[in-house]
Tab-separated table of C-alpha atoms in Angstrom:
chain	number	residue	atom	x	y	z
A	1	UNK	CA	33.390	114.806	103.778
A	2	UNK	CA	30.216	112.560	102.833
A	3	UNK	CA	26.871	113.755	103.297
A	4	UNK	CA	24.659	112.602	106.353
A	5	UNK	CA	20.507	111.946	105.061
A	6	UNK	CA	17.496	111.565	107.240
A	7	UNK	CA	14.945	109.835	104.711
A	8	UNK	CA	11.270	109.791	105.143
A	9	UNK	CA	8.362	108.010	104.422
A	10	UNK	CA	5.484	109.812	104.307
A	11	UNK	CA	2.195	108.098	104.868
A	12	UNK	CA	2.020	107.178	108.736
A	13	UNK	CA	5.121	108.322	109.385
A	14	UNK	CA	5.253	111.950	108.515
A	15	UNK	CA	1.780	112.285	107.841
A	16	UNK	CA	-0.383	110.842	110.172
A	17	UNK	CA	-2.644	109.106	107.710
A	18	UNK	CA	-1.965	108.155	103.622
A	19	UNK	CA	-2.294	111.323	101.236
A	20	UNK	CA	-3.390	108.731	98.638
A	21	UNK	CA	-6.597	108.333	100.126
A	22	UNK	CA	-7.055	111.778	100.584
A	23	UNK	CA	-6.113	111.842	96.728
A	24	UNK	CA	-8.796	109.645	96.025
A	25	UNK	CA	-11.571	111.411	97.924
A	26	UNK	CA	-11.057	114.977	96.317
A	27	UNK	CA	-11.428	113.103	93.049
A	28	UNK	CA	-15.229	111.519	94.393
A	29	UNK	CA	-15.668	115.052	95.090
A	30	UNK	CA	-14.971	116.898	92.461
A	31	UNK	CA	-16.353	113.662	90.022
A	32	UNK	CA	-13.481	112.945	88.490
A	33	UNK	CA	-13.893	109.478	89.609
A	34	UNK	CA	-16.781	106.788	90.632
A	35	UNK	CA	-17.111	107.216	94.296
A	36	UNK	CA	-18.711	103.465	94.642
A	37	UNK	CA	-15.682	102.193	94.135
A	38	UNK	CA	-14.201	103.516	97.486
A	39	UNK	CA	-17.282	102.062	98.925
A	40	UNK	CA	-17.415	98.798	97.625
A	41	UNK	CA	-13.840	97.738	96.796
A	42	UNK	CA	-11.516	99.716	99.245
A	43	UNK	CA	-13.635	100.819	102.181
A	44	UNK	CA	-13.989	97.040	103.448
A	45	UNK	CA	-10.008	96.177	103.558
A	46	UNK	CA	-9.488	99.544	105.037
A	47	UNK	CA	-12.527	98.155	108.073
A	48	UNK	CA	-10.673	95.245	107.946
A	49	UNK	CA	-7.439	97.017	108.410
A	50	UNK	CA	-9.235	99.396	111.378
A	51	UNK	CA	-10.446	96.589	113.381
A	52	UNK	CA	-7.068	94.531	113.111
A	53	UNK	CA	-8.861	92.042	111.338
A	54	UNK	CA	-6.607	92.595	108.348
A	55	UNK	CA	-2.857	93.812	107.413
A	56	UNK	CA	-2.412	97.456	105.808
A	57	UNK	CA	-0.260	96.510	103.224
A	58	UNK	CA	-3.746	94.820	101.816
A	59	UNK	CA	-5.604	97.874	101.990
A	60	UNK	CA	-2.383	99.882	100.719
A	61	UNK	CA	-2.560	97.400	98.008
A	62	UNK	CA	-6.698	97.620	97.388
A	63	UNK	CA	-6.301	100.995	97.474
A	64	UNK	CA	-3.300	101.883	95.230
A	65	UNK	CA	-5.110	99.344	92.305
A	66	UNK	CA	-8.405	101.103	92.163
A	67	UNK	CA	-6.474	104.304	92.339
A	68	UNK	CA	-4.593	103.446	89.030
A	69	UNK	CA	-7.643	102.074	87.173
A	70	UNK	CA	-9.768	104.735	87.845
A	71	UNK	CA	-6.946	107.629	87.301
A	72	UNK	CA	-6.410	106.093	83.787
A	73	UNK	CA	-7.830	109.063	81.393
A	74	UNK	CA	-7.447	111.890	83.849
A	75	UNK	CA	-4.963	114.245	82.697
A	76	UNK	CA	-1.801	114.981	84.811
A	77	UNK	CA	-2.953	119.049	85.485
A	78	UNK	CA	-6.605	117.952	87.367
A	79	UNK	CA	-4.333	115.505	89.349
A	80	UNK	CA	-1.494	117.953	89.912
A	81	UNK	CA	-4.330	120.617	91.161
A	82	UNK	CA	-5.928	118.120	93.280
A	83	UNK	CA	-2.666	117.100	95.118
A	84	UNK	CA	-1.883	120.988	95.721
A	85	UNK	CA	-5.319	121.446	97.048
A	86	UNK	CA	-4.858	117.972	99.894
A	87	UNK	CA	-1.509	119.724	100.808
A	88	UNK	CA	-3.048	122.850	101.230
A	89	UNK	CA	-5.906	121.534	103.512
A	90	UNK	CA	-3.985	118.496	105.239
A	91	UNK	CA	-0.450	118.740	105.179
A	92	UNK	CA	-0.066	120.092	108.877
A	93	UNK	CA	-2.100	116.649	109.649
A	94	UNK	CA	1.372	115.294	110.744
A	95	UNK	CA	2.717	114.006	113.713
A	96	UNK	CA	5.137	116.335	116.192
A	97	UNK	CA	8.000	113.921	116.693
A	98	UNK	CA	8.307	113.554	112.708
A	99	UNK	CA	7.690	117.268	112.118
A	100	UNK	CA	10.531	118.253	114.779
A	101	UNK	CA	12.748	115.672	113.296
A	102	UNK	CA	12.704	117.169	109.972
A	103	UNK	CA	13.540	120.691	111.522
A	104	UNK	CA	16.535	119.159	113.873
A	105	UNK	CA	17.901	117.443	110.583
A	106	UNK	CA	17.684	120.587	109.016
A	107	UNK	CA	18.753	122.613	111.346
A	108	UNK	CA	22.364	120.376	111.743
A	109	UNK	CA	22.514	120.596	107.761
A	110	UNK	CA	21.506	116.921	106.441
A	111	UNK	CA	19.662	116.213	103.633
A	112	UNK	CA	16.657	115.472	104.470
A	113	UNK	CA	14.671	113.210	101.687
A	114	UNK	CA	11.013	111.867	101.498
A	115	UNK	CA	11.045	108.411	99.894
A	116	UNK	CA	7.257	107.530	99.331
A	117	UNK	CA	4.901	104.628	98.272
A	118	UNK	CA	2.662	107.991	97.599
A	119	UNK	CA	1.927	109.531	94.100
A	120	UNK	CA	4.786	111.538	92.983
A	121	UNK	CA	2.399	114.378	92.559
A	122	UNK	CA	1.478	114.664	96.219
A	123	UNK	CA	5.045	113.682	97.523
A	124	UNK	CA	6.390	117.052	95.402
A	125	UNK	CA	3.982	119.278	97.345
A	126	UNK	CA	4.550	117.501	100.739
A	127	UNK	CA	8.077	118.346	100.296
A	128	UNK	CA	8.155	122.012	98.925
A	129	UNK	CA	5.750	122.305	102.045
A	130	UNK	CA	8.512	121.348	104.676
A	131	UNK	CA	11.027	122.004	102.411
A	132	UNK	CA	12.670	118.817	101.958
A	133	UNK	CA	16.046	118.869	99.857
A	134	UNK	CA	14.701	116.002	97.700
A	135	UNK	CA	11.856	113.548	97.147
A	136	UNK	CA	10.811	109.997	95.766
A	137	UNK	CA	7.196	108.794	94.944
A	138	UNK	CA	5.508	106.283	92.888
A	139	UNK	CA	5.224	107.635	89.336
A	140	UNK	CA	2.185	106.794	87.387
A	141	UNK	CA	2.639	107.646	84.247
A	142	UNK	CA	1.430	109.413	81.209
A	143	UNK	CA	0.426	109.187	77.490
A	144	UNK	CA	2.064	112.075	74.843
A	145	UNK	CA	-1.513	113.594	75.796
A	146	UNK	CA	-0.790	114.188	79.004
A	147	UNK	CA	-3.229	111.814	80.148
A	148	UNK	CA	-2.289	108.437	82.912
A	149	UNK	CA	-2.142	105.366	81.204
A	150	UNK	CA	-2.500	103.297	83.715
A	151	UNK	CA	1.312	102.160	83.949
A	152	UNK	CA	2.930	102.622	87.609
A	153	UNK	CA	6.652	102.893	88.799
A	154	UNK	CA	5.915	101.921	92.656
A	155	UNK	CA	7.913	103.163	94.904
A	156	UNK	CA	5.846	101.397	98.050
A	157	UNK	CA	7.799	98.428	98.668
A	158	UNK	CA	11.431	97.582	99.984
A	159	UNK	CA	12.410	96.503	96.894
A	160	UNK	CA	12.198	99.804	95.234
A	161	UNK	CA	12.766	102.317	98.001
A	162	UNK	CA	16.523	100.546	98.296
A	163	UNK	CA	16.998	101.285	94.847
A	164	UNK	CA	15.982	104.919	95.389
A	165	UNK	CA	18.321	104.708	98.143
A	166	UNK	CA	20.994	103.897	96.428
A	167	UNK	CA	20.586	106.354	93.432
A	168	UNK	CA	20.187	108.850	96.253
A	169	UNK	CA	23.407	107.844	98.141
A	170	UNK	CA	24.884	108.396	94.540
A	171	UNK	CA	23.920	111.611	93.950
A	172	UNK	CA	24.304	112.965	96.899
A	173	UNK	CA	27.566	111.257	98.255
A	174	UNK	CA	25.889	110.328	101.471
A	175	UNK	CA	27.187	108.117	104.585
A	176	UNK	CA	24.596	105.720	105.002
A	177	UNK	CA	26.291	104.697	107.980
A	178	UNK	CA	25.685	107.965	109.538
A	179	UNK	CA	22.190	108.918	108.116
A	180	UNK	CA	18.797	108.032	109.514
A	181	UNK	CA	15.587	106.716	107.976
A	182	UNK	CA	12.555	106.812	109.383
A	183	UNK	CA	9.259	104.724	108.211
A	184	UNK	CA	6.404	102.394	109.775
A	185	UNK	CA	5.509	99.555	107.032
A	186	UNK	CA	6.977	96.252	105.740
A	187	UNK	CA	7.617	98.191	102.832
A	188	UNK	CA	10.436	100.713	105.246
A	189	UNK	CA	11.992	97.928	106.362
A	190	UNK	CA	15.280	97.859	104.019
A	191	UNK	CA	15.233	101.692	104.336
A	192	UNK	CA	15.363	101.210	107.622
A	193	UNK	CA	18.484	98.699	107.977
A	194	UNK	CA	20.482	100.455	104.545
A	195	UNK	CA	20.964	103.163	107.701
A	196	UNK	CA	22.813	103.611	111.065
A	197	UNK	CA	19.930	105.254	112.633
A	198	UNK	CA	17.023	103.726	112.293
A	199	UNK	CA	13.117	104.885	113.656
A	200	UNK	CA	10.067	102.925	113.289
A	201	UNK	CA	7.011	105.099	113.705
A	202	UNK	CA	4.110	104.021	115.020
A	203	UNK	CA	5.016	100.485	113.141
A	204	UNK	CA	2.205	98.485	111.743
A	205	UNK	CA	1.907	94.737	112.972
A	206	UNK	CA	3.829	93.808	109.789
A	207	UNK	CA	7.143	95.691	110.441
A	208	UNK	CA	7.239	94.262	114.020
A	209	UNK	CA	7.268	91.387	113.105
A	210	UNK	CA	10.152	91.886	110.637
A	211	UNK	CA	12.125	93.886	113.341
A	212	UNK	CA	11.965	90.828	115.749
A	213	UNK	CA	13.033	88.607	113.516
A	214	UNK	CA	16.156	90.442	112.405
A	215	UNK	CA	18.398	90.097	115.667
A	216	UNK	CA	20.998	93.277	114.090
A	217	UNK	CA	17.819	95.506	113.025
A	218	UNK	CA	16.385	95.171	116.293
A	219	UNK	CA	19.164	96.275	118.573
A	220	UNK	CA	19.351	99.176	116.378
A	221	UNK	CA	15.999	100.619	115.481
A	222	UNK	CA	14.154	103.338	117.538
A	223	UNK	CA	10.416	102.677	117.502
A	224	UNK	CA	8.291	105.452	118.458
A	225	UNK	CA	4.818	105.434	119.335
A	226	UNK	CA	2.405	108.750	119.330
A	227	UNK	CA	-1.001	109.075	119.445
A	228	UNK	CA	-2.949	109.134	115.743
């Protein structure tokens, strides 16, 4: 008998912000990167972004590109501690419907996967923390040093997350048919039609307008809405 999955994003859909810019943050803090460029190159597509001016997958984008130039150099262990140290303070920052999905999914013995746009790094800790069976983030990776290079493996648009999908479906003999996926960007939305259960959380503008226009996706999908 195949295997029924519940996969998750993680950054507005489990979580109720995105751990990368958390990420980013603890590095101004601890100086391990320049903090103007938060305030100069990201913090205006994220106001953009706030007062619906702008999409989020910009600001995703904006945010993700300074992240990878100014990670290059940092070796993997300051990056590993500083993703163990966001858990530790934010991870319960996430929303109740996700969190009670995760247990019911559990609880009826599905594998229940987080499939994220975030660094790999932080997606590992997010799911030892709710103890997820598996997990799939964006890899940047690393010199022989042990130092980022400035390379990236994204795993924060439809394109990729399918492929995960698939690989996943592989390994794990899964029923897509049967299995539920759960996200709230344009980059969710193959994840969310690859299943026969589909949720849109809190959806941004972008994935609405994706769901609208796909007549099958829309008579399917779930879309849940709870406060931020």
């Amino acid at each position: 008998m195949k295997n029924i999955a519940a996969f998750f994003d993680i950054d507005g859909t489990i979580y109720r912000e995105g751990l990368i810019t958390e990420v980013f943050k603890k590095l101004v803090n601890y100086e391990l990167i320049d903090g103007g460029k938060w305030y100069n190159d990201v913090r205006p597509a994220f106001l953009n972004w706030d007062k619906r001016l702008g999409d989020y997958d910009t600001y995703l984008q904006k945010m993700v590109d300074i992240y990878t130039e100014e990670t290059k150099d940092i070796h993997k262990d300051q990056i590993a501690y500083v993703a163990q140290r966001v858990i530790e303070q934010k991870g319960d920052r996430v929303y109740t419907f996700s969190r009670e999905q995760i247990k019911w999914h559990q609880a009826n013995g599905n594998k229940v996967i987080a499939v994220s746009g975030s660094p790999y790094e932080l997606v590992k800790e997010m799911a030892a923390k709710y103890h997820l069976d598996d997990c799939r983030g964006t890899i940047y990776k690393c010199g022989e040093d042990g130092k980022y290079t400035g390379e990236v493996v994204p795993m924060w648009d439809a394109v990729s997350k399918r492929k995960a999908i698939l690989e996943l479906v592989e390994q794990y003999d899964i029923d897509l048919d049967q299995s539920y996926a759960y996200g709230d960007t344009a980059g969710d939305f193959t994840m969310l039609k690859m299943v026969g259960h589909p949720f849109a959380i809190n959806p941004t503008r972008e994935l609405l307008a994706k769901i609208k226009e796909d007549e099958e996706l829309r008579d399917r999908v779930t879309i849940i809405v709870e406060r931020k």
